[in-house]
Short mmCIF file of C-alpha atoms in Angstrom, two decimals:
data_model
loop_
_atom_site.label_atom_id
_atom_site.label_comp_id
_atom_site.label_asym_id
_atom_site.label_seq_id
_atom_site.Cartn_x
_atom_site.Cartn_y
_atom_site.Cartn_z
CA PHE W 244 -8.39 -57.98 -22.91
CA TRP W 245 -7.11 -61.45 -22.34
CA LEU W 246 -10.19 -63.82 -21.96
CA GLY W 247 -8.39 -66.27 -19.51
CA GLN W 248 -8.11 -68.71 -22.43
CA PRO W 249 -5.74 -68.05 -25.31
CA ARG W 250 -7.11 -66.98 -28.65
CA THR W 251 -5.62 -69.19 -31.42
CA SER W 252 -6.01 -67.06 -34.59
CA VAL W 253 -6.45 -63.54 -35.98
CA ALA W 254 -10.12 -64.41 -36.79
CA SER W 255 -10.79 -64.83 -32.99
CA PHE W 256 -9.73 -61.27 -32.51
CA LEU W 257 -11.72 -59.86 -35.33
CA ASP W 258 -14.93 -61.46 -34.11
CA TYR W 259 -14.16 -59.95 -30.77
CA PHE W 260 -13.58 -56.57 -32.17
CA ASP W 261 -16.74 -56.74 -34.24
CA ALA W 262 -18.70 -57.65 -31.11
CA LEU W 263 -17.24 -54.62 -29.23
CA LEU W 264 -18.40 -52.34 -32.11
CA GLY W 265 -21.74 -53.88 -32.90
CA TRP W 266 -23.51 -56.16 -30.34
CA GLU W 267 -22.04 -54.69 -27.16
CA PRO W 268 -23.24 -50.98 -27.95
CA PHE W 269 -26.60 -52.20 -28.93
CA ARG W 270 -26.86 -54.35 -25.70
CA ALA W 271 -25.74 -51.42 -23.57
CA ALA W 272 -28.10 -48.95 -25.20
CA GLN W 273 -30.98 -50.95 -24.07
CA TYR W 274 -30.17 -49.99 -20.54
CA GLY W 275 -29.26 -46.33 -21.21
CA ILE W 276 -25.46 -46.97 -21.33
CA ALA W 277 -23.20 -45.16 -23.81
CA HIS W 278 -20.74 -48.01 -24.67
CA HIS W 279 -17.17 -47.17 -25.88
CA CYS W 280 -14.12 -49.47 -26.23
CA THR W 281 -10.43 -49.58 -26.58
CA ILE W 282 -9.04 -52.03 -29.21
CA ALA W 283 -5.55 -53.61 -29.49
CA LEU W 284 -3.40 -56.67 -29.42
CA ASN W 285 -3.07 -57.30 -25.63
CA PRO W 286 0.43 -57.86 -24.15
CA LYS W 287 -0.05 -61.48 -23.13
CA GLU W 288 -1.21 -62.58 -26.58
CA ALA W 289 1.54 -60.56 -28.34
CA ASN W 290 3.71 -63.49 -27.44
CA ASP W 291 1.87 -65.84 -29.66
CA PRO W 292 3.07 -65.77 -33.29
CA ARG W 293 -0.42 -66.79 -34.42
CA CYS W 294 -1.85 -63.57 -32.99
CA MET W 295 0.81 -60.99 -34.04
CA PRO W 296 -0.76 -60.44 -37.54
CA VAL W 297 -3.57 -58.73 -35.66
CA LEU W 298 -1.43 -55.68 -35.76
CA ASP W 299 -2.05 -55.45 -39.54
CA GLN W 300 -5.79 -55.47 -38.88
CA LEU W 301 -5.96 -52.76 -36.31
CA PRO W 302 -6.09 -49.72 -38.64
CA ARG W 303 -9.48 -50.57 -39.94
CA TYR W 304 -10.83 -50.81 -36.41
CA LEU W 305 -9.07 -47.83 -35.04
CA VAL W 306 -10.99 -45.43 -37.37
CA LYS W 307 -14.44 -46.53 -35.82
CA ASP W 308 -16.42 -43.98 -33.91
CA GLY W 309 -16.89 -46.08 -30.74
CA VAL W 310 -13.10 -46.62 -30.36
CA VAL W 311 -11.81 -44.09 -27.79
CA ALA W 312 -8.13 -45.42 -27.30
CA VAL W 313 -5.72 -47.91 -28.45
CA GLY W 314 -5.53 -50.55 -25.59
CA GLU W 315 -4.75 -52.29 -23.61
CA ILE W 316 -1.15 -52.42 -24.73
CA GLY W 317 2.05 -52.73 -22.67
CA TYR W 318 3.87 -55.49 -21.00
CA ASP W 319 3.09 -58.81 -19.37
CA SER W 320 6.36 -60.74 -19.27
CA MET W 321 8.59 -58.01 -20.90
CA THR W 322 9.58 -60.13 -23.89
CA PRO W 323 10.94 -58.91 -27.36
CA ALA W 324 7.63 -59.70 -28.84
CA GLU W 325 5.99 -57.47 -26.30
CA ASP W 326 8.54 -54.73 -27.04
CA ARG W 327 7.55 -54.87 -30.76
CA ALA W 328 3.80 -54.91 -30.17
CA LEU W 329 3.98 -51.97 -27.80
CA ALA W 330 6.02 -49.83 -30.08
CA ALA W 331 4.00 -50.66 -33.05
CA GLN W 332 0.63 -49.82 -31.24
CA LEU W 333 1.87 -46.56 -29.70
CA GLU W 334 2.72 -45.46 -33.35
CA LEU W 335 -0.82 -46.56 -34.42
CA ALA W 336 -2.23 -44.46 -31.60
CA ALA W 337 -0.23 -41.40 -32.75
CA ASP W 338 -1.25 -41.98 -36.44
CA HIS W 339 -5.03 -42.14 -35.58
CA GLU W 340 -4.74 -39.37 -32.96
CA LEU W 341 -6.01 -41.65 -30.21
CA PRO W 342 -4.75 -41.90 -26.66
CA ALA W 343 -3.29 -45.21 -25.41
CA LEU W 344 -4.40 -47.41 -22.46
CA VAL W 345 -1.19 -49.19 -21.20
CA HIS W 346 -1.00 -52.25 -19.07
CA THR W 347 1.90 -52.25 -16.67
CA PRO W 348 3.06 -55.83 -15.73
CA HIS W 349 1.95 -57.55 -12.56
CA ARG W 350 5.46 -58.84 -11.83
CA ASP W 351 8.57 -56.80 -11.34
CA LYS W 352 6.33 -53.70 -11.61
CA LEU W 353 8.93 -50.88 -11.26
CA ALA W 354 11.32 -52.26 -13.89
CA GLY W 355 8.22 -52.86 -16.13
CA LEU W 356 7.10 -49.23 -15.70
CA ARG W 357 10.51 -47.91 -16.50
CA ARG W 358 10.74 -50.00 -19.64
CA THR W 359 7.22 -48.81 -20.61
CA LEU W 360 8.20 -45.14 -20.10
CA ASP W 361 11.34 -45.63 -22.32
CA VAL W 362 9.26 -46.98 -25.13
CA VAL W 363 6.71 -44.24 -24.76
CA ALA W 364 9.55 -41.58 -24.93
CA GLU W 365 10.83 -43.22 -28.08
CA SER W 366 7.38 -43.11 -29.80
CA ALA W 367 5.50 -40.20 -31.48
CA LEU W 368 2.84 -40.33 -28.68
CA GLU W 369 3.04 -37.67 -25.95
CA PRO W 370 2.93 -38.93 -22.40
CA GLN W 371 0.03 -36.67 -21.71
CA ARG W 372 -1.94 -39.00 -24.03
CA VAL W 373 -0.92 -42.23 -22.25
CA LEU W 374 -2.95 -43.83 -19.44
CA LEU W 375 -0.63 -46.23 -17.27
CA ASP W 376 -2.93 -48.73 -15.61
CA HIS W 377 -2.37 -51.28 -12.77
CA LEU W 378 -0.24 -48.74 -10.88
CA ASN W 379 0.52 -49.19 -7.17
CA GLU W 380 2.67 -47.70 -4.52
CA THR W 381 5.90 -48.67 -6.14
CA THR W 382 5.23 -47.06 -9.50
CA VAL W 383 2.87 -44.17 -9.14
CA LYS W 384 5.46 -41.50 -8.47
CA GLU W 385 7.64 -42.18 -11.57
CA ALA W 386 4.39 -42.43 -13.71
CA LYS W 387 3.23 -39.12 -12.38
CA ASP W 388 6.61 -37.51 -12.86
CA ALA W 389 6.59 -38.65 -16.52
CA GLY W 390 3.37 -36.69 -17.13
CA CYS W 391 1.17 -39.76 -17.85
CA TRP W 392 -2.40 -40.32 -16.56
CA LEU W 393 -2.52 -42.72 -13.65
CA GLY W 394 -4.73 -45.68 -13.66
CA PHE W 395 -5.59 -48.07 -10.63
CA SER W 396 -7.48 -51.34 -10.92
CA VAL W 397 -9.32 -52.14 -7.72
CA TYR W 398 -10.03 -55.79 -7.10
CA PRO W 399 -11.29 -57.89 -4.13
CA ASP W 400 -7.89 -59.79 -3.69
CA THR W 401 -5.31 -58.44 -6.14
CA LYS W 402 -3.81 -55.15 -7.48
CA MET W 403 -5.34 -52.31 -5.37
CA ASP W 404 -8.09 -52.05 -2.78
CA GLU W 405 -10.11 -49.02 -1.71
CA ASP W 406 -8.09 -48.29 1.45
CA ARG W 407 -4.76 -48.25 -0.42
CA MET W 408 -6.37 -46.11 -3.07
CA VAL W 409 -7.40 -43.51 -0.54
CA ALA W 410 -3.85 -43.45 0.89
CA LEU W 411 -2.46 -42.90 -2.55
CA LEU W 412 -4.91 -40.08 -3.24
CA ARG W 413 -3.90 -38.35 0.05
CA THR W 414 -0.28 -38.41 -1.15
CA TYR W 415 -0.66 -37.67 -4.81
CA GLY W 416 -4.13 -35.91 -5.12
CA PRO W 417 -6.94 -36.63 -7.65
CA GLU W 418 -5.46 -34.93 -10.69
CA LYS W 419 -5.23 -37.25 -13.75
CA VAL W 420 -6.13 -40.27 -11.50
CA LEU W 421 -8.56 -42.92 -12.86
CA VAL W 422 -9.93 -45.77 -10.87
CA ASN W 423 -11.44 -48.81 -12.46
CA SER W 424 -12.95 -52.20 -11.42
CA ALA W 425 -13.68 -55.23 -13.48
CA ALA W 426 -16.00 -58.16 -14.31
CA ASP W 427 -13.49 -60.46 -15.98
CA TRP W 428 -12.34 -64.13 -15.90
CA GLY W 429 -10.95 -63.95 -12.36
CA ARG W 430 -12.46 -62.82 -9.03
CA SER W 431 -13.57 -59.29 -9.42
CA ASP W 432 -16.24 -56.77 -8.36
CA PRO W 433 -17.49 -54.16 -10.73
CA LEU W 434 -18.85 -52.15 -7.77
CA LYS W 435 -15.42 -51.56 -6.38
CA THR W 436 -15.33 -48.10 -7.98
CA ARG W 437 -18.41 -47.15 -5.68
CA GLU W 438 -16.55 -48.63 -2.64
CA VAL W 439 -13.53 -46.23 -3.55
CA ALA W 440 -15.97 -43.34 -3.58
CA GLU W 441 -17.42 -44.36 -0.19
CA ALA W 442 -13.92 -44.73 1.19
CA MET W 443 -12.89 -41.36 -0.19
CA LEU W 444 -15.93 -39.63 1.45
CA ALA W 445 -15.29 -41.40 4.79
CA ALA W 446 -11.72 -40.02 4.57
CA ASP W 447 -12.95 -36.46 4.15
CA PHE W 448 -12.41 -36.10 0.47
CA SER W 449 -15.08 -33.85 -1.06
CA GLU W 450 -17.87 -34.84 -3.38
CA GLU W 451 -16.03 -32.85 -6.04
CA ASP W 452 -12.92 -34.94 -5.54
CA VAL W 453 -14.94 -38.13 -5.91
CA ASP W 454 -16.56 -36.87 -9.15
CA GLN W 455 -13.12 -35.81 -10.44
CA VAL W 456 -11.65 -39.28 -9.96
CA LEU W 457 -14.60 -41.41 -11.00
CA TRP W 458 -16.10 -39.19 -13.79
CA GLN W 459 -14.25 -36.08 -14.80
CA ASN W 460 -10.93 -37.68 -15.23
CA PRO W 461 -12.09 -40.54 -17.33
CA VAL W 462 -14.11 -38.31 -19.50
CA ALA W 463 -11.11 -35.95 -20.00
CA PHE W 464 -8.78 -38.80 -20.85
CA TYR W 465 -10.95 -40.69 -23.32
CA GLY W 466 -12.32 -37.41 -24.60
CA LEU W 467 -8.77 -36.86 -26.02
CA SER W 468 -10.07 -39.23 -28.80
CA GLY W 469 -12.69 -36.61 -29.92
CA ARG W 470 -15.07 -39.54 -30.12
CA LEU W 471 -16.47 -39.77 -26.57
CA ALA W 472 -20.35 -39.62 -26.98
CA LEU W 473 -22.01 -39.58 -23.59
CA ASP W 474 -25.60 -39.77 -24.86
CA PRO W 475 -26.65 -43.42 -25.61
CA ARG W 476 -29.75 -42.16 -27.54
CA GLY W 477 -27.45 -41.90 -30.64
CA THR W 478 -27.29 -45.64 -30.60
CA ASP W 479 -29.90 -47.79 -32.46
CA THR W 480 -32.17 -49.30 -29.76
CA GLY W 481 -34.39 -51.25 -32.09
CA ALA W 482 -35.67 -54.62 -31.17
CA THR W 483 -32.70 -56.64 -32.64
CA HIS W 484 -29.20 -56.31 -33.82
CA GLU W 485 -28.35 -58.30 -36.87
CA GLY W 486 -31.46 -60.50 -36.10
CA ASN W 487 -30.45 -61.13 -32.38
CA SER W 488 -32.49 -59.82 -29.45
CA ILE W 489 -31.22 -59.27 -25.85
CA LEU W 490 -34.31 -61.19 -24.74
CA ARG W 491 -34.16 -64.85 -23.76
CA GLY W 492 -37.62 -65.90 -25.10
CA GLY W 493 -40.89 -64.00 -25.11
CA GLU W 494 -41.65 -60.62 -26.81
#
């Protein structure tokens, strides 16, 4: 995930990865949430020579129990550096028997999707273990025809909204479709997934359809890792993590 501000060294990534595997599962478990993550060198920062050596560090993180996919990888500007990073990380996913979460570019989307599918076809990772995210009306058919999982990011202003999502589900059905929201560096709304569910019900989709898109499909895809643990009680919920509490003062 790109923070909105460039990371300037490999060490920046390693601190981030350590937080995803240590602090964040601890913090989430305090509220009954089973935390999992994907780990990778993201497409945007693959263009920075200072960050490319992250690829050499990934294997020691990809063996961790909480990592359920390699991602997000893929394209931002479709540069040669992004080509190399995508191909290398698809190979890492295959080597570690993990699925891959792939970012399709926000600009020139159809060309980006086709280039992505070419690189996937050249890799050792089967399309059935690839989730193509940030799809829209111009890219969903070819992604589906390729046998990949179909990901849609629902935002207040950009990418997809709930009404467009319902229209796509009417056309292509709920099979292998994942819908996600965000709480990132831009304007976003983590409850957009709920709004998709409400829009689906209002459009006469069944509760089973909603459950498939928002629960069963994500569990099936990330379950391909063999590491999806849905019970947070297996996580240490002691008072502190490495001396740090989730509390801001008080007991």
